[in-house]
Short mmCIF file of C-alpha atoms in Angstrom, two decimals:
data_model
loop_
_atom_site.label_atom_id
_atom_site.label_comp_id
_atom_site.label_asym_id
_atom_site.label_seq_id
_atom_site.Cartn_x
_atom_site.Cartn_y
_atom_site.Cartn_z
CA UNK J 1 7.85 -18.78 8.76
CA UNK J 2 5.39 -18.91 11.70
CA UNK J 3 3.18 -16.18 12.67
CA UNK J 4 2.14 -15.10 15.56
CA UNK J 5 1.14 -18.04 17.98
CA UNK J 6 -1.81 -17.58 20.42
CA UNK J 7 -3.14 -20.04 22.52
CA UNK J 8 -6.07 -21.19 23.54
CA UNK J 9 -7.98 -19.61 20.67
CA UNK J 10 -11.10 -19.63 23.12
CA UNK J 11 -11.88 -19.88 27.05
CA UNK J 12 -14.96 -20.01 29.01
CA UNK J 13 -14.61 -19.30 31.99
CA UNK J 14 -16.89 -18.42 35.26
CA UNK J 15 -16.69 -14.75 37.05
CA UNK J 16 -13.78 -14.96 39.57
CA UNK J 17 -11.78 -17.24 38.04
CA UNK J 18 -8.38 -17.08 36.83
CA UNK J 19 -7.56 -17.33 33.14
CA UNK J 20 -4.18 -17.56 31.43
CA UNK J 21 -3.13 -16.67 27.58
CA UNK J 22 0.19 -17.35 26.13
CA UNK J 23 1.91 -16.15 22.89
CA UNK J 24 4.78 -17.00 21.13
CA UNK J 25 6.39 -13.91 19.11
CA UNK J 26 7.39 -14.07 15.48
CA UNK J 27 11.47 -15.00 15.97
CA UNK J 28 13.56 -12.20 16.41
CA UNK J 29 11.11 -9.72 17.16
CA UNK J 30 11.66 -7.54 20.18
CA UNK J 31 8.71 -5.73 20.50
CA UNK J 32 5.60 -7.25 21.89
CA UNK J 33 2.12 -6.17 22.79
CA UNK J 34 -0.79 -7.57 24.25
CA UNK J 35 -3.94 -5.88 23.44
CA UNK J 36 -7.67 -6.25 23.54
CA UNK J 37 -10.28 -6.10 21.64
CA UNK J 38 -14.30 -5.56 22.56
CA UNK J 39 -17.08 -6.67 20.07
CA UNK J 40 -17.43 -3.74 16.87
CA UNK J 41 -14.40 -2.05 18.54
CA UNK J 42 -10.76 -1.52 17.80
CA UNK J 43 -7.90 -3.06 19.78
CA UNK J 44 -6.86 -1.02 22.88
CA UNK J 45 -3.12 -1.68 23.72
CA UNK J 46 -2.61 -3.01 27.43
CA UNK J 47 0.92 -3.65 27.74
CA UNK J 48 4.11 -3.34 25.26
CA UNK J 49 7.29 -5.15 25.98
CA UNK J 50 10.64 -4.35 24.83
CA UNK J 51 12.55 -7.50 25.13
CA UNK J 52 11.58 -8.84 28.83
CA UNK J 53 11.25 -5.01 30.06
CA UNK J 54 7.51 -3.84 30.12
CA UNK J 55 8.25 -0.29 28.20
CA UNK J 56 4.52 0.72 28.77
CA UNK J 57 1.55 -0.70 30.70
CA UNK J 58 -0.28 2.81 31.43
CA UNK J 59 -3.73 0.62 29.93
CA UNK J 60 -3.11 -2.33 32.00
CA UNK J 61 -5.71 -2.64 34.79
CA UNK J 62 -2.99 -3.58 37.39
CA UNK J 63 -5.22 -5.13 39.74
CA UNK J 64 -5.95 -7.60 37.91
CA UNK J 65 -4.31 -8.23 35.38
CA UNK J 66 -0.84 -9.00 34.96
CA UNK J 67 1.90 -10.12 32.21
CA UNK J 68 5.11 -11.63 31.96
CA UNK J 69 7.69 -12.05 28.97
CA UNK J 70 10.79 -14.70 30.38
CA UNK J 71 13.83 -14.42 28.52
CA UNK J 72 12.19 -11.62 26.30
CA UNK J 73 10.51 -14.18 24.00
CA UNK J 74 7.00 -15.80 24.97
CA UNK J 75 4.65 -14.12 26.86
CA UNK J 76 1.89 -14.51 29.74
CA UNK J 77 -1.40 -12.96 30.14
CA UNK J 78 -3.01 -13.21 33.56
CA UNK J 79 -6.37 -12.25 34.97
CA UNK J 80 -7.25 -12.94 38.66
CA UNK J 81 -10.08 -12.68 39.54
CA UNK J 82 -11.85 -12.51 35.60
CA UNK J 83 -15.40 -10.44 35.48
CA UNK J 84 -17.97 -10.42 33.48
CA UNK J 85 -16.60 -7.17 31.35
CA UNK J 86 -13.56 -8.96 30.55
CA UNK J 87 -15.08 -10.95 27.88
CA UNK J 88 -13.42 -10.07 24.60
CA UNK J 89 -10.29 -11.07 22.10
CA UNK J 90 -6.74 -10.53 23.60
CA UNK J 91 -4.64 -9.68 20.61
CA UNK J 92 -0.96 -10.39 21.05
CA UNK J 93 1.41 -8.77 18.24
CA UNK J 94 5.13 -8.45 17.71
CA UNK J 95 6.87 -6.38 15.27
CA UNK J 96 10.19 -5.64 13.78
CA UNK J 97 9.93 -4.06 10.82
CA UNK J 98 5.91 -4.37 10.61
CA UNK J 99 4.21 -5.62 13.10
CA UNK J 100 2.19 -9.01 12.82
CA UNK J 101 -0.85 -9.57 14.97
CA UNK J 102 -1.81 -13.88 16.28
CA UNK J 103 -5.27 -14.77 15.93
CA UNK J 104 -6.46 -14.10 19.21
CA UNK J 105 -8.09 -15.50 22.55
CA UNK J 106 -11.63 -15.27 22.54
CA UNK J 107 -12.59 -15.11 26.22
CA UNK J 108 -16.33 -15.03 27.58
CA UNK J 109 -16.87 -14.63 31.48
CA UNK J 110 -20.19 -16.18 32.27
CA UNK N 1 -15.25 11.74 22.03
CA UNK N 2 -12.95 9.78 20.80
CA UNK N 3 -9.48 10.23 19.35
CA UNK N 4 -10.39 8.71 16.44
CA UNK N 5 -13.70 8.14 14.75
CA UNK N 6 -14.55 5.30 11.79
CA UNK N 7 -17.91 4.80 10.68
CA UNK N 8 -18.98 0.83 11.87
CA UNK N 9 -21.22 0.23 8.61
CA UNK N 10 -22.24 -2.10 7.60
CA UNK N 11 -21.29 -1.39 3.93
CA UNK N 12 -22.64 -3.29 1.08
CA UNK N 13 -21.14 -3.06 -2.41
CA UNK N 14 -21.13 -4.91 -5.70
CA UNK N 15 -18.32 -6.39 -6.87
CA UNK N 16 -15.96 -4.30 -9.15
CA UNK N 17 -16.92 -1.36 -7.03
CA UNK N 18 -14.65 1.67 -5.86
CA UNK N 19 -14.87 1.68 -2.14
CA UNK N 20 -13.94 4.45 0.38
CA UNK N 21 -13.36 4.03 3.99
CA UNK N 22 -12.72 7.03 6.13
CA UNK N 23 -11.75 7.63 9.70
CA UNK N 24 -11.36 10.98 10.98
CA UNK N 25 -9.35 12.08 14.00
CA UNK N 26 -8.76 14.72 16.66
CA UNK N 27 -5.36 14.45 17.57
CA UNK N 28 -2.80 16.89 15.72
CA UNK N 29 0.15 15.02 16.85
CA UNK N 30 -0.67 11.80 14.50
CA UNK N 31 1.99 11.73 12.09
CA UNK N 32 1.62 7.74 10.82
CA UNK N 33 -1.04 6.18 9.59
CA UNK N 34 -2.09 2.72 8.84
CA UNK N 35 -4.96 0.67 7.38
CA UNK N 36 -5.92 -3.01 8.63
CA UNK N 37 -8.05 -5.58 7.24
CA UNK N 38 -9.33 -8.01 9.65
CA UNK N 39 -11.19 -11.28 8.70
CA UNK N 40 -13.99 -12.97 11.24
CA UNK N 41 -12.01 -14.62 13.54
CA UNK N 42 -8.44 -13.38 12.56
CA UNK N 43 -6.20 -11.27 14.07
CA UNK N 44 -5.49 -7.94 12.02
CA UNK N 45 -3.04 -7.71 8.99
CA UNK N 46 -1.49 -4.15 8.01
CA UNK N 47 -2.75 -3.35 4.37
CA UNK N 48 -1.25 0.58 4.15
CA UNK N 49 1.03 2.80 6.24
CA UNK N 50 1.84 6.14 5.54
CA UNK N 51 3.82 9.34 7.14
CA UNK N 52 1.99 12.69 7.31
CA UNK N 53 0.07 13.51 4.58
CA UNK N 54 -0.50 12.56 0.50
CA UNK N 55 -1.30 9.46 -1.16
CA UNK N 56 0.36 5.77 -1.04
CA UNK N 57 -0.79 3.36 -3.57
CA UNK N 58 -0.48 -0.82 -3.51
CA UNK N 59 -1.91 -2.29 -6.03
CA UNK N 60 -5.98 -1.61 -6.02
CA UNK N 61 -5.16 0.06 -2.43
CA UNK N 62 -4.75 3.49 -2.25
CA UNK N 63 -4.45 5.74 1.41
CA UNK N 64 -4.77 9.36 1.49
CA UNK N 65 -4.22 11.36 4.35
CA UNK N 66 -5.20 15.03 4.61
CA UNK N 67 -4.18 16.51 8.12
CA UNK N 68 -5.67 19.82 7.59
CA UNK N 69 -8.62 18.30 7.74
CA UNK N 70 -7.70 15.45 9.88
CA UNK N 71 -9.31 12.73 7.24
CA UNK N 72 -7.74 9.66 6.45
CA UNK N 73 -9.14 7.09 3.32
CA UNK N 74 -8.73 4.38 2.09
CA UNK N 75 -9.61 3.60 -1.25
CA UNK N 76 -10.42 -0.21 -2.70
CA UNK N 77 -10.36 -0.73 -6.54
CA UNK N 78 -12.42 -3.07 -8.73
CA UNK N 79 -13.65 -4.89 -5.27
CA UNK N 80 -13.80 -8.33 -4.63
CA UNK N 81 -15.82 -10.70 -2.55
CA UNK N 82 -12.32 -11.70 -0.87
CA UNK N 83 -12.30 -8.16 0.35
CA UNK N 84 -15.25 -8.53 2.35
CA UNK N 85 -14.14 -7.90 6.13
CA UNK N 86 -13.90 -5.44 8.63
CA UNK N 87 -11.37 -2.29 7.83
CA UNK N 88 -9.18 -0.61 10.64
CA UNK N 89 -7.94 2.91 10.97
CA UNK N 90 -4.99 3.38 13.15
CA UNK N 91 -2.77 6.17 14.05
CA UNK N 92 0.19 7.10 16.24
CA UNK N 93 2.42 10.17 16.97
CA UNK N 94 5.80 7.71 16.48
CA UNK N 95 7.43 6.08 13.84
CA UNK N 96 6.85 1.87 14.30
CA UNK N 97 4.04 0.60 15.70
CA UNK N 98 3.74 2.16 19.48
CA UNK N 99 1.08 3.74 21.14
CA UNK N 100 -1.41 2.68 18.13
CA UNK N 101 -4.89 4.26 18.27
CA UNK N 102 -7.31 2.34 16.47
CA UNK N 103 -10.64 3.19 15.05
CA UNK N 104 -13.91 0.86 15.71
CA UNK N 105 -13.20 -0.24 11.83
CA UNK N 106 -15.64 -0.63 9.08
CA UNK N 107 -17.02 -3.87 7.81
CA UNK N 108 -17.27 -4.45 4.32
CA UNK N 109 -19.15 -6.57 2.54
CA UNK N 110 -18.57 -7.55 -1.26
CA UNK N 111 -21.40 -9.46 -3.44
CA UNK N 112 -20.91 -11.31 -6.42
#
């Protein structure tokens, strides 16, 4: 069985640009999060879905960032405009019984 | 300060060795508890979960929780190189996997 599928596994990007990260779930998994992770830290949880609903996005910095999960399966990571502190590994997970984390997207804002 | 509080390391040990990882934490209302392992470039796997305190064993794994004290550990038997990586506390009021707090995590290193 498939994992967790992230994609890409790493962006460069320039300050002010937009930047995209997708994830497909483990099948039949309900729950997903998105969260990230800075160098020598832990992850920090951004956003959790339950199904398509967004259950709790208190972390998300809503003015830039933004997420999506159509038909409560695969989901979309957004940041417009991307800055220079937004370099680090988005972690998307999913869990039914135990959750399963993807391999991340390394992103570096230059 | 932080909710919860792991020591980065580095920690060096030679194989066969006992290791013991430790987070600590501030926040009474953690009732589960769970250990990652994370390789360089991989996403995090869960190696131990637990519910309030005691011990849980798996293998040469073993988590302890003491929330008196608010110490968790986790405990690696007769180490191997293949356990060198970086080792994350996280902890959460609820049952599943929501509103996980995670520690900075340890990394391990195991020589041959």
């Amino acid at each position: 069985e498939a994992g967790v599928v992230q994609s890409p596994r790493y962006k460069i990007i320039e300050k002010k640009q937009p930047v995209a990260f997708w994830c497909n779930p483990i099948s039949g998994h309900n729950t997903l999060y998105w969260y990230r992770q800075n160098l020598g830290q832990g992850p920090e949880l951004l956003i959790r879905y339950e199904n398509e609903e967004a259950v709790d996005d208190s972390q998300l910095p809503k003015d830039r960032f933004s997420a999506e999960r159509l038909k409560g399966v695969d989901s979309t990571l957004k940041i417009q405009p991307a800055e220079l502190g937004d370099s680090a590994v988005y972690l998307c997970a999913s869990s039914g019984r135990e959750a399963f984390f993807g391999q991340g997207t390394r992103l570096t804002v230059v | 300060q932080k909710e919860v509080e792991q020591d980065p390391g580095p920690l060096s040990v030679p194989e066969g060795a006992i290791v013991s990882l430790n987070c600590t934490y501030s926040n009474s209302a953690f009732q589960y508890f769970m250990w990652y392992r994370q390789y360089s470039r991989k996403g995090p796997e869960l190696l131990m979960y637990t519910y309030s305190s005691g011990n849980k064993e798996d293998g040469r794994f073993t988590a302890q929780v003491d929330k008196s004290s608010k110490y968790i550990s986790l405990f690696i038997r007769d180490s191997q190189p293949s356990d060198s990586a970086t080792y994350l506390c996280a902890m959460t009021p609820f049952s599943g996997y929501n509103k996980l707090i995670f520690g900075a995590g340890t990394r391990l290193a195991v020589h041959p």
